[in-house]
mmCIF file of C-alpha atoms in Angstrom:
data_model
loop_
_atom_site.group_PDB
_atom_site.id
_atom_site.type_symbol
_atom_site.label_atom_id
_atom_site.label_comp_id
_atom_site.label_asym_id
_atom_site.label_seq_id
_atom_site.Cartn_x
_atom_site.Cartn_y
_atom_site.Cartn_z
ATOM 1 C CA UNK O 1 -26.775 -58.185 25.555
ATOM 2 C CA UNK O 2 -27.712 -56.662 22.343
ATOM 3 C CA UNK O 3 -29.228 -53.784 24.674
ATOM 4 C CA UNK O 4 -26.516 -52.767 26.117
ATOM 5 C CA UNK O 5 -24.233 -52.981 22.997
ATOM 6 C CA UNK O 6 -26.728 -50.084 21.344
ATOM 7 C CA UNK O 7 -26.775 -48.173 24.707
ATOM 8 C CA UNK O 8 -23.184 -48.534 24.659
ATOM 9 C CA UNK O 9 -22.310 -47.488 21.247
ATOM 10 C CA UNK O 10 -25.246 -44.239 22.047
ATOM 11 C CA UNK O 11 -23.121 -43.492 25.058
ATOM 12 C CA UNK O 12 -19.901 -43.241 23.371
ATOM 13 C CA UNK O 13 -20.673 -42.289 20.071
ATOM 14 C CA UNK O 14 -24.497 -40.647 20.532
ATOM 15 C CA UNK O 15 -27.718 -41.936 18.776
ATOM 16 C CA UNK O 16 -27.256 -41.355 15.533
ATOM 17 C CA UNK O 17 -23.482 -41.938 14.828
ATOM 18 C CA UNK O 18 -23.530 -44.719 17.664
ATOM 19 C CA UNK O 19 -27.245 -46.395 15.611
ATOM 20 C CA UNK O 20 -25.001 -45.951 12.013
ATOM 21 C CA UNK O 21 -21.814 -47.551 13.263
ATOM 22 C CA UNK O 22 -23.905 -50.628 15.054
ATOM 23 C CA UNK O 23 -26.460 -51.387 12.656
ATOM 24 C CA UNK O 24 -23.969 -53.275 10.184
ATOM 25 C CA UNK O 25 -25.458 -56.847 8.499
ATOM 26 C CA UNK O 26 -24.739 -59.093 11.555
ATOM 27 C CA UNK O 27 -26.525 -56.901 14.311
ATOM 28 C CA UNK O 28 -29.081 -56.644 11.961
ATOM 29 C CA UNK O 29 -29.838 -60.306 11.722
ATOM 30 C CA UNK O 30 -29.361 -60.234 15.611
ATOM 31 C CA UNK O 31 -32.357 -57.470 15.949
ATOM 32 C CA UNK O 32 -34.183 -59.463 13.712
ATOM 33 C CA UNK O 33 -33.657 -62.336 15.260
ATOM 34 C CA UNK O 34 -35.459 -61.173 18.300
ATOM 35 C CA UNK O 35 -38.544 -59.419 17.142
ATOM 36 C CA UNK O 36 -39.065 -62.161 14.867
ATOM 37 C CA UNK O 37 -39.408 -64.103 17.750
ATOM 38 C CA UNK O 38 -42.124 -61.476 19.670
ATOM 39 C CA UNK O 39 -43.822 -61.660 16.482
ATOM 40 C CA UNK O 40 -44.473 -65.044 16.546
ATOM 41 C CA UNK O 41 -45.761 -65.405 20.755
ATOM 42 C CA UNK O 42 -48.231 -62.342 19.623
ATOM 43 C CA UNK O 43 -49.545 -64.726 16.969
ATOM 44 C CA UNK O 44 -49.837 -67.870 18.757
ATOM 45 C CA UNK O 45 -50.725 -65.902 21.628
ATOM 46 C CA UNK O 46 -53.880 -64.384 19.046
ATOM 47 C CA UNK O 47 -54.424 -68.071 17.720
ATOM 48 C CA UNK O 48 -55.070 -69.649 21.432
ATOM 49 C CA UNK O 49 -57.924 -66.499 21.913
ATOM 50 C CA UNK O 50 -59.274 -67.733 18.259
ATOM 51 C CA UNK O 51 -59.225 -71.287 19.565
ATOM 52 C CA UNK O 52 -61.029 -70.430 23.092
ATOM 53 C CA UNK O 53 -63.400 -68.546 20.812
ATOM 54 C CA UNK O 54 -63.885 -71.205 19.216
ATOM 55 C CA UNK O 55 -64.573 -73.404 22.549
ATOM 56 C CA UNK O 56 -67.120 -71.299 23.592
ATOM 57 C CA UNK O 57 -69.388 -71.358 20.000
ATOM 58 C CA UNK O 58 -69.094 -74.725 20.375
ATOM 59 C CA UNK O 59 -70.498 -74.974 23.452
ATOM 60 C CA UNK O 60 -73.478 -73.043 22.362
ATOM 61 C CA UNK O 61 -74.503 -76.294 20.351
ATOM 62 C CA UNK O 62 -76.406 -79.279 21.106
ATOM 63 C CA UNK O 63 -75.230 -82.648 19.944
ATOM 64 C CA UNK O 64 -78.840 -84.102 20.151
ATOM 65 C CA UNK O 65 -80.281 -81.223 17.835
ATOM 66 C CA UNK O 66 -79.674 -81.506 13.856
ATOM 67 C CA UNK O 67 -77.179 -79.386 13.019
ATOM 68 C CA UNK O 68 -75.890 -79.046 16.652
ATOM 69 C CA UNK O 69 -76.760 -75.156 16.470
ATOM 70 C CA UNK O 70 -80.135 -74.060 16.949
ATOM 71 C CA UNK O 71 -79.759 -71.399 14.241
ATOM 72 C CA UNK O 72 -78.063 -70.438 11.066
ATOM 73 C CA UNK O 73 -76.179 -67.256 12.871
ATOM 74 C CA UNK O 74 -74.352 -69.594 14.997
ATOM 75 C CA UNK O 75 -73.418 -72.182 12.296
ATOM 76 C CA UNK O 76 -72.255 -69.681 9.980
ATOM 77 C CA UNK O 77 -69.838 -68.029 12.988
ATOM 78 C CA UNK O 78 -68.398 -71.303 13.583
ATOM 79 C CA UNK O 79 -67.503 -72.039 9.994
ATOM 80 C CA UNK O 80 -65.867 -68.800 9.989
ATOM 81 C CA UNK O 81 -64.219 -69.111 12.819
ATOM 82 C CA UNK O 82 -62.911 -72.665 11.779
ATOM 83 C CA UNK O 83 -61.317 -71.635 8.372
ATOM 84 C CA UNK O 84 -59.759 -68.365 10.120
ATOM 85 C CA UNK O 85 -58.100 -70.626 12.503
ATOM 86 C CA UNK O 86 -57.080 -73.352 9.643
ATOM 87 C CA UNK O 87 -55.907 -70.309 7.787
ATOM 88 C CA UNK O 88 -53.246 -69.294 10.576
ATOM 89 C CA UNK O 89 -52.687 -72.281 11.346
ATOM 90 C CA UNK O 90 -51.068 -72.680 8.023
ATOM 91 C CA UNK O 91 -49.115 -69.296 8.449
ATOM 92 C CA UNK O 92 -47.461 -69.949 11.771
ATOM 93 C CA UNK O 93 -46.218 -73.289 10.703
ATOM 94 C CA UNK O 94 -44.960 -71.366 7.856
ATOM 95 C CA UNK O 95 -43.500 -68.604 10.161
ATOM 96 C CA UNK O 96 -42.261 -71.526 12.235
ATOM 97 C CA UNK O 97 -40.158 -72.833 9.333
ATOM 98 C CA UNK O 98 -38.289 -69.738 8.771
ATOM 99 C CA UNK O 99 -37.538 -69.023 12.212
ATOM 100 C CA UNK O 100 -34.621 -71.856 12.524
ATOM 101 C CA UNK O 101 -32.878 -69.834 9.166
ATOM 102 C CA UNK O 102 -32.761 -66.510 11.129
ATOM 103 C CA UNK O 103 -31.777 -68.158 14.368
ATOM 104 C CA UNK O 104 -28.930 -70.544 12.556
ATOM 105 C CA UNK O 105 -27.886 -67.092 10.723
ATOM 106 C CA UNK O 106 -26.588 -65.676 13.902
ATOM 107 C CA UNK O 107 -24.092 -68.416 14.161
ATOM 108 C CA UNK O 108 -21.980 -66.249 11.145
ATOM 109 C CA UNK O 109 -21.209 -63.795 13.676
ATOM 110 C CA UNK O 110 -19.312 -66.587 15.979
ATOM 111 C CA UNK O 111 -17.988 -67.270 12.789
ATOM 112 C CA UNK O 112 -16.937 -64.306 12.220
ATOM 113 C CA UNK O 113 -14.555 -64.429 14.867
ATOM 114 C CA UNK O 114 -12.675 -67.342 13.017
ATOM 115 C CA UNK O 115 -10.664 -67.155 10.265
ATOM 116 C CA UNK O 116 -10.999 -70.512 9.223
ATOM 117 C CA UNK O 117 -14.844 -70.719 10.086
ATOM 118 C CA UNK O 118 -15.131 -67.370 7.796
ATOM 119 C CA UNK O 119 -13.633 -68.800 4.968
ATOM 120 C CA UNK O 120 -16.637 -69.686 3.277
ATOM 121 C CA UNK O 121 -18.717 -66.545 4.571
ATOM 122 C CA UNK O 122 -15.776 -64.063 3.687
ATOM 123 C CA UNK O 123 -15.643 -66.432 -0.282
ATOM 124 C CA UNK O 124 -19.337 -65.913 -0.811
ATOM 125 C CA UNK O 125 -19.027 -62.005 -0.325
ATOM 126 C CA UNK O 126 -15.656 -61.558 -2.082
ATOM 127 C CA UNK O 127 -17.454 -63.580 -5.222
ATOM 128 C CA UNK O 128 -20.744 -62.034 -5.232
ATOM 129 C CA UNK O 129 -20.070 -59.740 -7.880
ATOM 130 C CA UNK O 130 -19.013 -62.524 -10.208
ATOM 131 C CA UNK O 131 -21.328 -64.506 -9.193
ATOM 132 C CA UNK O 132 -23.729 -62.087 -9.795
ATOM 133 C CA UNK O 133 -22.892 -61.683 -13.377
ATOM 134 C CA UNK O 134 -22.562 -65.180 -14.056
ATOM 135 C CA UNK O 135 -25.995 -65.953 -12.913
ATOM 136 C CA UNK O 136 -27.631 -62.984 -15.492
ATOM 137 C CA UNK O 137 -25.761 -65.121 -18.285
ATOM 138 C CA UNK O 138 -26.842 -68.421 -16.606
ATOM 139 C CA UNK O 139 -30.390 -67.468 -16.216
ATOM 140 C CA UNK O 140 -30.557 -65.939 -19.995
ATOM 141 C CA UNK O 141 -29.440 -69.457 -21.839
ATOM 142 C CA UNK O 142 -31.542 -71.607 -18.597
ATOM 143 C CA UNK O 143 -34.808 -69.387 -19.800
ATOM 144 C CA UNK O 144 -33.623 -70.119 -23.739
ATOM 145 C CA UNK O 145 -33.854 -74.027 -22.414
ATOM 146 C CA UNK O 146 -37.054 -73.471 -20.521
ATOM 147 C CA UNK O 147 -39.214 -72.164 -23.215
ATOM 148 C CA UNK O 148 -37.367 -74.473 -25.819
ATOM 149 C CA UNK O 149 -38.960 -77.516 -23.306
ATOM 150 C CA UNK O 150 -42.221 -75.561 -23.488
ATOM 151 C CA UNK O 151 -42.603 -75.864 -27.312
ATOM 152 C CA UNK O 152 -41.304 -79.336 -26.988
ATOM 153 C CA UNK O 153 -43.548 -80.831 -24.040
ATOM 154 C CA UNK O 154 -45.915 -78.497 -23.111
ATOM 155 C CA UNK O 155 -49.022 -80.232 -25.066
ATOM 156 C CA UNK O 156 -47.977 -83.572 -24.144
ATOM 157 C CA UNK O 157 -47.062 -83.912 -20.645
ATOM 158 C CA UNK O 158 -48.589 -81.914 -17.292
ATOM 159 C CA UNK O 159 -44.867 -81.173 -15.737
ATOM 160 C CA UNK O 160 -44.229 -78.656 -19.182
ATOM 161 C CA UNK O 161 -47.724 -77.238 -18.951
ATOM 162 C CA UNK O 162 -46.723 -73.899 -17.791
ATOM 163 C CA UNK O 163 -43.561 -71.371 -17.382
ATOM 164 C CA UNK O 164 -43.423 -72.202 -13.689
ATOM 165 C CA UNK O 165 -43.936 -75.798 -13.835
ATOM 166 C CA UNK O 166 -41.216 -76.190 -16.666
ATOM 167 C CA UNK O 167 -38.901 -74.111 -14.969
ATOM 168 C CA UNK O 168 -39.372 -76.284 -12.119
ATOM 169 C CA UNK O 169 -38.742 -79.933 -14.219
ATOM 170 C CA UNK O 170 -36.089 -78.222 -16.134
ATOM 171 C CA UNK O 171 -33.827 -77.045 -12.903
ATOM 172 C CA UNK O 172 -34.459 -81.178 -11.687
ATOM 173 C CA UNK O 173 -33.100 -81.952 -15.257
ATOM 174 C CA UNK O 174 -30.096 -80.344 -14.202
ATOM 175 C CA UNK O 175 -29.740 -82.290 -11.116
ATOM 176 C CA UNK O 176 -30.451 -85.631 -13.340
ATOM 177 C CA UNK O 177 -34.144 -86.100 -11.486
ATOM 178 C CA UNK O 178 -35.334 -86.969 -15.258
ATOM 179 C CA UNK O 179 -37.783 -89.283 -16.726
ATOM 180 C CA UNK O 180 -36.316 -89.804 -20.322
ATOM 181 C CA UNK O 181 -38.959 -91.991 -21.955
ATOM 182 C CA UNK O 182 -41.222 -89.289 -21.004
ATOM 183 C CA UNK O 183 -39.113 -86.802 -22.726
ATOM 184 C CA UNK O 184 -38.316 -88.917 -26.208
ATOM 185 C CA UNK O 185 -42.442 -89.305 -26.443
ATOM 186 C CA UNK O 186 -42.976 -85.898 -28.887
ATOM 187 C CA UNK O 187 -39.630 -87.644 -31.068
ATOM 188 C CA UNK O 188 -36.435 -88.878 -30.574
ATOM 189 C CA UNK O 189 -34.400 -86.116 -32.848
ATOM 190 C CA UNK O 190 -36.315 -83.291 -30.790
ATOM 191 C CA UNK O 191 -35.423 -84.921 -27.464
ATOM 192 C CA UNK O 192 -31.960 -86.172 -28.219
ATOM 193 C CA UNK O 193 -30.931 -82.284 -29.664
ATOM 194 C CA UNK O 194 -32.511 -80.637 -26.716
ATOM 195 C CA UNK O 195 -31.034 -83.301 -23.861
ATOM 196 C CA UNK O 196 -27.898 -83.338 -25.218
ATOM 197 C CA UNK O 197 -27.553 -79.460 -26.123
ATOM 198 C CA UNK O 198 -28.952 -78.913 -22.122
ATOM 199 C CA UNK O 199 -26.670 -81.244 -20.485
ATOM 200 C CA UNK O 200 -23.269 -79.699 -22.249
ATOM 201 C CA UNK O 201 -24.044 -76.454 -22.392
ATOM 202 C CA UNK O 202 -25.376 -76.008 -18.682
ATOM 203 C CA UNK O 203 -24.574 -79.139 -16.644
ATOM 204 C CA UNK O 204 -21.377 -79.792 -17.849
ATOM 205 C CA UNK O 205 -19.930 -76.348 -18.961
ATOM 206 C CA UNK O 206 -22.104 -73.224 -16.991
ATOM 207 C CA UNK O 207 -21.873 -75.159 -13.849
ATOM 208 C CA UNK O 208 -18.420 -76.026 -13.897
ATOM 209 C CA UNK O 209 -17.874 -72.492 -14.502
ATOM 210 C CA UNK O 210 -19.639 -71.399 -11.776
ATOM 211 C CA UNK O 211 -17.367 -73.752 -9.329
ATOM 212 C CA UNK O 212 -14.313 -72.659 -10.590
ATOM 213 C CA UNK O 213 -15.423 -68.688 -9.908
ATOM 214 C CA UNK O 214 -16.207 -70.012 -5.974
ATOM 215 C CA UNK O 215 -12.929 -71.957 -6.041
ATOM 216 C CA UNK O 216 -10.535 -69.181 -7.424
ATOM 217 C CA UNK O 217 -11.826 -66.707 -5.019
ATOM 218 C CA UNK O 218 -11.893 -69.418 -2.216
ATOM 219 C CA UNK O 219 -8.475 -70.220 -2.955
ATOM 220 C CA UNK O 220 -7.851 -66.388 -2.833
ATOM 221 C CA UNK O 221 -9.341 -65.954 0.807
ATOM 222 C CA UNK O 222 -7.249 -69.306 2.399
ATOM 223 C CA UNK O 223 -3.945 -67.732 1.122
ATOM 224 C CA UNK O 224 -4.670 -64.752 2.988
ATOM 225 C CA UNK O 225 -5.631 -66.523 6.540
ATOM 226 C CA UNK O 226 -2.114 -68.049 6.577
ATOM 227 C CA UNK O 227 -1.370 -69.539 10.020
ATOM 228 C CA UNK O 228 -4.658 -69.223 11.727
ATOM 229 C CA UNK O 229 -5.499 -70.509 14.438
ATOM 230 C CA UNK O 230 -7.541 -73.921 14.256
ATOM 231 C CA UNK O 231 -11.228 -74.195 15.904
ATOM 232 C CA UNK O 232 -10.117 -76.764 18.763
ATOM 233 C CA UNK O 233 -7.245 -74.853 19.432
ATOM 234 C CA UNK O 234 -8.654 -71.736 19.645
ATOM 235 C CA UNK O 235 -11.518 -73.477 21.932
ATOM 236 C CA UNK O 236 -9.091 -74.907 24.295
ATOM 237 C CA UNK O 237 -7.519 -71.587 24.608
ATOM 238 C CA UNK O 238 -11.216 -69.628 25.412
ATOM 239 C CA UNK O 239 -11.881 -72.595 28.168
ATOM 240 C CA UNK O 240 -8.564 -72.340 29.369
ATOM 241 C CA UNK O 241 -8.904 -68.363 30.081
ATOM 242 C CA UNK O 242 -12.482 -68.859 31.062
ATOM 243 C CA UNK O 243 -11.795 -71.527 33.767
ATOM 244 C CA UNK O 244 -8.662 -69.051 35.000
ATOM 245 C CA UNK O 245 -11.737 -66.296 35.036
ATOM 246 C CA UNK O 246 -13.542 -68.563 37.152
ATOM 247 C CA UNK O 247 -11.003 -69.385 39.978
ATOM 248 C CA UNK O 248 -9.780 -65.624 39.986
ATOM 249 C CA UNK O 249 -6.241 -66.191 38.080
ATOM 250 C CA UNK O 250 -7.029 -63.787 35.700
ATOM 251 C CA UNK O 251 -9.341 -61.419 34.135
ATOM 252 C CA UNK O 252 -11.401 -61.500 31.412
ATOM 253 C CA UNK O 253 -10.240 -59.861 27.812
ATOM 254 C CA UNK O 254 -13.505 -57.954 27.869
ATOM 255 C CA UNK O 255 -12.818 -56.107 31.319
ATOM 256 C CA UNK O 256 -9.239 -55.525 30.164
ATOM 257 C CA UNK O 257 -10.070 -53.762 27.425
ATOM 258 C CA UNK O 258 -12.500 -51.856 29.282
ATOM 259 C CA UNK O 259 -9.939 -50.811 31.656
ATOM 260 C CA UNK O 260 -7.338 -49.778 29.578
ATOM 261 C CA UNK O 261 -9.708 -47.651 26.763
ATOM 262 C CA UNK O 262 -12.822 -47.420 28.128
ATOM 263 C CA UNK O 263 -14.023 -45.040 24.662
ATOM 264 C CA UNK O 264 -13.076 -47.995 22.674
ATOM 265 C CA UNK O 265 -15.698 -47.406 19.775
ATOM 266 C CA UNK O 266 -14.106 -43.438 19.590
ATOM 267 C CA UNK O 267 -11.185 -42.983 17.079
ATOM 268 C CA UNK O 268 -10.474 -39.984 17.763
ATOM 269 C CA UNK O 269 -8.642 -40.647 21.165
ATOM 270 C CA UNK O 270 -6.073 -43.308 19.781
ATOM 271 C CA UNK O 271 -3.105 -40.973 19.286
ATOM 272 C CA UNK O 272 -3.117 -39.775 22.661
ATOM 273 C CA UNK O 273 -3.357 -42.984 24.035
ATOM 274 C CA UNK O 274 -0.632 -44.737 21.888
ATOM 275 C CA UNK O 275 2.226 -41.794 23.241
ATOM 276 C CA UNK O 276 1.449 -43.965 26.200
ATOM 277 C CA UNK O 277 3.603 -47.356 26.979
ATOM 278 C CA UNK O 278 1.449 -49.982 28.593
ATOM 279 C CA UNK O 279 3.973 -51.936 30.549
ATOM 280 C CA UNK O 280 3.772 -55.038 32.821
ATOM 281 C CA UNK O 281 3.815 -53.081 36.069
ATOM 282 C CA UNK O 282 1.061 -50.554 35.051
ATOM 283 C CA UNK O 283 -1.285 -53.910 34.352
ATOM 284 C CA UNK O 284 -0.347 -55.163 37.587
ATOM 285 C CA UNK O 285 -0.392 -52.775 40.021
ATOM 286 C CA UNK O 286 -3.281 -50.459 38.394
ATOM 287 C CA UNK O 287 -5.496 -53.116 36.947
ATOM 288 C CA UNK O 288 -4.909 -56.016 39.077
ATOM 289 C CA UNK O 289 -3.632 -58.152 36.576
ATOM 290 C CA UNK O 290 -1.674 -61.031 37.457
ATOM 291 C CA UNK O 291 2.373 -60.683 36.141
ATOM 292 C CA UNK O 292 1.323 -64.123 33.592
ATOM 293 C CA UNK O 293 -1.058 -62.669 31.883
ATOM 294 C CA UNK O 294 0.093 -59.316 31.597
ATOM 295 C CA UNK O 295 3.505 -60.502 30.372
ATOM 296 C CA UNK O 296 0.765 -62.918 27.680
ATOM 297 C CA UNK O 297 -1.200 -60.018 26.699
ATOM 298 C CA UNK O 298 1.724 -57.820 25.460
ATOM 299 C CA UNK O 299 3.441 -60.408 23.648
ATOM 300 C CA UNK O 300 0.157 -61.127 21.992
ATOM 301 C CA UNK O 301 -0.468 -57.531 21.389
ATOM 302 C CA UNK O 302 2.835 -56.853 20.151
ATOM 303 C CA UNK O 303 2.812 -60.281 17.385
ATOM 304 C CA UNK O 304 -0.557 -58.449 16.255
ATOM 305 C CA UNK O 305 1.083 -55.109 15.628
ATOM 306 C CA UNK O 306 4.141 -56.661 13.914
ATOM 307 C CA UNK O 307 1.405 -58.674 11.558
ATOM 308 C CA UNK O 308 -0.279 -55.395 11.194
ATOM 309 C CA UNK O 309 2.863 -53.017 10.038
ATOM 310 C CA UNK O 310 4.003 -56.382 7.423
ATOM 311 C CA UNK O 311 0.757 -55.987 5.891
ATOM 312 C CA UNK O 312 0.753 -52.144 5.387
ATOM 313 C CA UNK O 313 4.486 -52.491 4.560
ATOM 314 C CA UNK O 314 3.036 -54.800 1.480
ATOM 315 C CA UNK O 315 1.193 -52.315 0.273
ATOM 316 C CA UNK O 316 3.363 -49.270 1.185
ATOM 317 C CA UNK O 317 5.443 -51.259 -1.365
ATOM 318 C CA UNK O 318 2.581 -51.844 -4.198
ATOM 319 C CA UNK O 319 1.809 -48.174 -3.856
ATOM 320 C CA UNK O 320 5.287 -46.840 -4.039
ATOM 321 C CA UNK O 321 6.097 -49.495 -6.655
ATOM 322 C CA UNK O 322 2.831 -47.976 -8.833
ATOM 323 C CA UNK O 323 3.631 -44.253 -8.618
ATOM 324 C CA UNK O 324 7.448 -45.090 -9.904
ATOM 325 C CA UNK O 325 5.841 -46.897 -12.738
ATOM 326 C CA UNK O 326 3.042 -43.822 -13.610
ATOM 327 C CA UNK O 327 6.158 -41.281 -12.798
ATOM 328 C CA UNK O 328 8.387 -42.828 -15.459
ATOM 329 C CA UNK O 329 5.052 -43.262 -18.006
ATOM 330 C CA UNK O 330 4.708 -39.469 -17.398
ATOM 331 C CA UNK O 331 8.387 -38.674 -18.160
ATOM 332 C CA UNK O 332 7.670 -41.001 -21.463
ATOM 333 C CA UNK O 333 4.566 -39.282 -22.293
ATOM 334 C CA UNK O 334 6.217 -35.518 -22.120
ATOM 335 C CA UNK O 335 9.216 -36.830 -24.035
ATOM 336 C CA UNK O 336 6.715 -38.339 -26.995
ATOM 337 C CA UNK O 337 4.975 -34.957 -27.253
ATOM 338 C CA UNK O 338 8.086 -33.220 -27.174
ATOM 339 C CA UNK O 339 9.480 -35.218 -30.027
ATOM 340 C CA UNK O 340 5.982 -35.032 -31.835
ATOM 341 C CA UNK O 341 5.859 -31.400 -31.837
ATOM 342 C CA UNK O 342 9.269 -31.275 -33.361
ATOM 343 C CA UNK O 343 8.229 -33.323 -35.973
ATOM 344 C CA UNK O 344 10.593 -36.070 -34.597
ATOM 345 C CA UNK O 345 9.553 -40.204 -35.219
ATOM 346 C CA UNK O 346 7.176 -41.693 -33.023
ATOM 347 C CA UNK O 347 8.603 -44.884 -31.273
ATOM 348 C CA UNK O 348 6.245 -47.351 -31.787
ATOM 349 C CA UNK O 349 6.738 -49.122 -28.640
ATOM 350 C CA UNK O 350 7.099 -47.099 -25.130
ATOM 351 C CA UNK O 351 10.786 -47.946 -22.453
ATOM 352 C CA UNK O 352 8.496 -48.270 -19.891
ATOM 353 C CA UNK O 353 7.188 -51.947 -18.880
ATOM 354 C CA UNK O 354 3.786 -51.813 -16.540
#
């Protein structure tokens, strides 16, 4: 399927402009997706030859004879041979364990498709910037606490013996994972300042901050979805027009929008083809749709257009409202330099409210 979306966007748009306008994040993780998963039957498949290697120096040896191989050659290839296969056996159960995060990632493209599911997606990305930021002033006072705990513990007690190890205890501090008669060991002041100072500063202040970035932008992204369709809803509709697909009711989306603009990925063909009505007879009699779901498909086509023009309306207004407010600063502006160069008074405060 992937395939023939990259053929199709080559076809329609060539290879380079069709590669640049398919290769966004999601068909990325798609693509990588699937070699991911050729890499790993080319390792196993390498493994099993290491392990039939393996088989065959072993039968080389004699259980009766000391040693089981009847030189030092043949020992020394089957230790080698043993701690390259223990070796990659470790690496493709660690392969193995990242496979189910790229295969569970392709689930945000069905997502996607949802604006309810994409809440949370759509939330993340909107915040990321913030986020960002926050997390260079998180990590600078975190470090401050880690190196504090360092000083504090580091002689004492094997969890603070290093930066990685106390960075480690420190971030399970934060999640309350503590052992505090451990900690009030090198002195009860000492402990009770740097506990205390930890737990406001970060637990109770930096992370709270941190949810209420997530939850203003979240809040942001839900007022924008207004009505949307639910997930069971929008379920029972798909099975409904699948099942009609199925006993030969109706035709699929997919082939309707193929008929009607088969260059649907080129932009440059859209004014020609909106100077043409689509009407319920053309979709009949040309396409072979039935008079239901033609009469469904251009009442649904012409709620989306309405929702469309509201929304550019919206900001039509913004806009218009904006350059009205810079016009009138402008007409300010001249009329303060004019004064000024008359030696007039300056009015302290400007008519014009932003």
């Amino acid at each position: 399927e992937e395939s023939m979306e990259v053929v199709k966007h080559w076809c329609q748009l060539g290879i380079l402009t069709g590669t640049k306008e398919y290769m966004d994040f999601v068909n990325l993780v798609d693509w990588t997706a699937i070699i991911y998963s050729f890499v790993l039957v080319a390792v196993n498949a390498l493994q099993i030859g290491r392990l039939k290697d393996l088989a065959d120096i072993m039968k080389t040896g004699k259980p009766q004879q000391i040693g089981t191989f009847g030189n030092n050659a043949d020992r020394s290839d089957f230790y080698e041979q043993v701690d390259v296969i223990v070796y990659w056996t470790l690496m493709i159960r660690t392969m193995l364990a990242v496979y189910p995060f790229i295969v569970v990632s392709r689930f945000f493209k069905a997502f996607a498709s949802q604006p309810r599911l994409a809440m949370v997606t759509n939330t993340l990305v909107s915040a990321a910037n913030d986020i960002i930021h926050f997390v260079v002033v998180f990590g600078t006072v975190f470090t401050v606490f880690v190196l504090c705990a360092i000083i504090l513990w580091g002689q004492e007690l094997e969890d603070f013996a290093n930066f990685a190890r106390t960075f480690h205890t420190v971030f399970r501090i934060m999640l309350g994972d503590f052992d505090w008669e451990e900690l009030r060991e090198i002195g009860r002041p000492q402990a009770y300042i740097w506990f205390w100072s930890f737990q406001w500063l970060v637990v109770l202040i930096m992370l709270n901050m941190l949810l209420a970035i997530i939850m203003d932008v979240y809040t942001e992204v839900k007022s924008h979805i207004g009505r949307a369709e639910t997930l069971w809803s929008q379920s029972y509709e798909i099975w409904q027009r699948t099942l009609q697909v199925w006993k030969g009711h109706a035709v699929s989306l997919k082939r309707v929008l193929q008929m009607l603009d088969p260059t649907d990925l080129v932009e440059e063909d859209n004014e020609e083809e909106e100077s043409l009505p689509v009407q319920i007879e053309t979709l009949v009699e040309e396409h072979k749709l039935s008079e239901e779901q033609a009469l469904e498909i251009l009442i649904e086509s012409a709620m989306l257009h309405e929702t469309e023009l509201a929304a550019h309306s919206s900001e039509r207004k913004c806009i218009a409202r904006i350059e009205t407010k810079v016009t009138q600063m402008h007409g300010f502006l001249e009329r303060y330099m004019h004064r000024g160069s008359f030696g007039g008074k300056f009015s302290a405060t400007p008519s014009v409210t932003i």
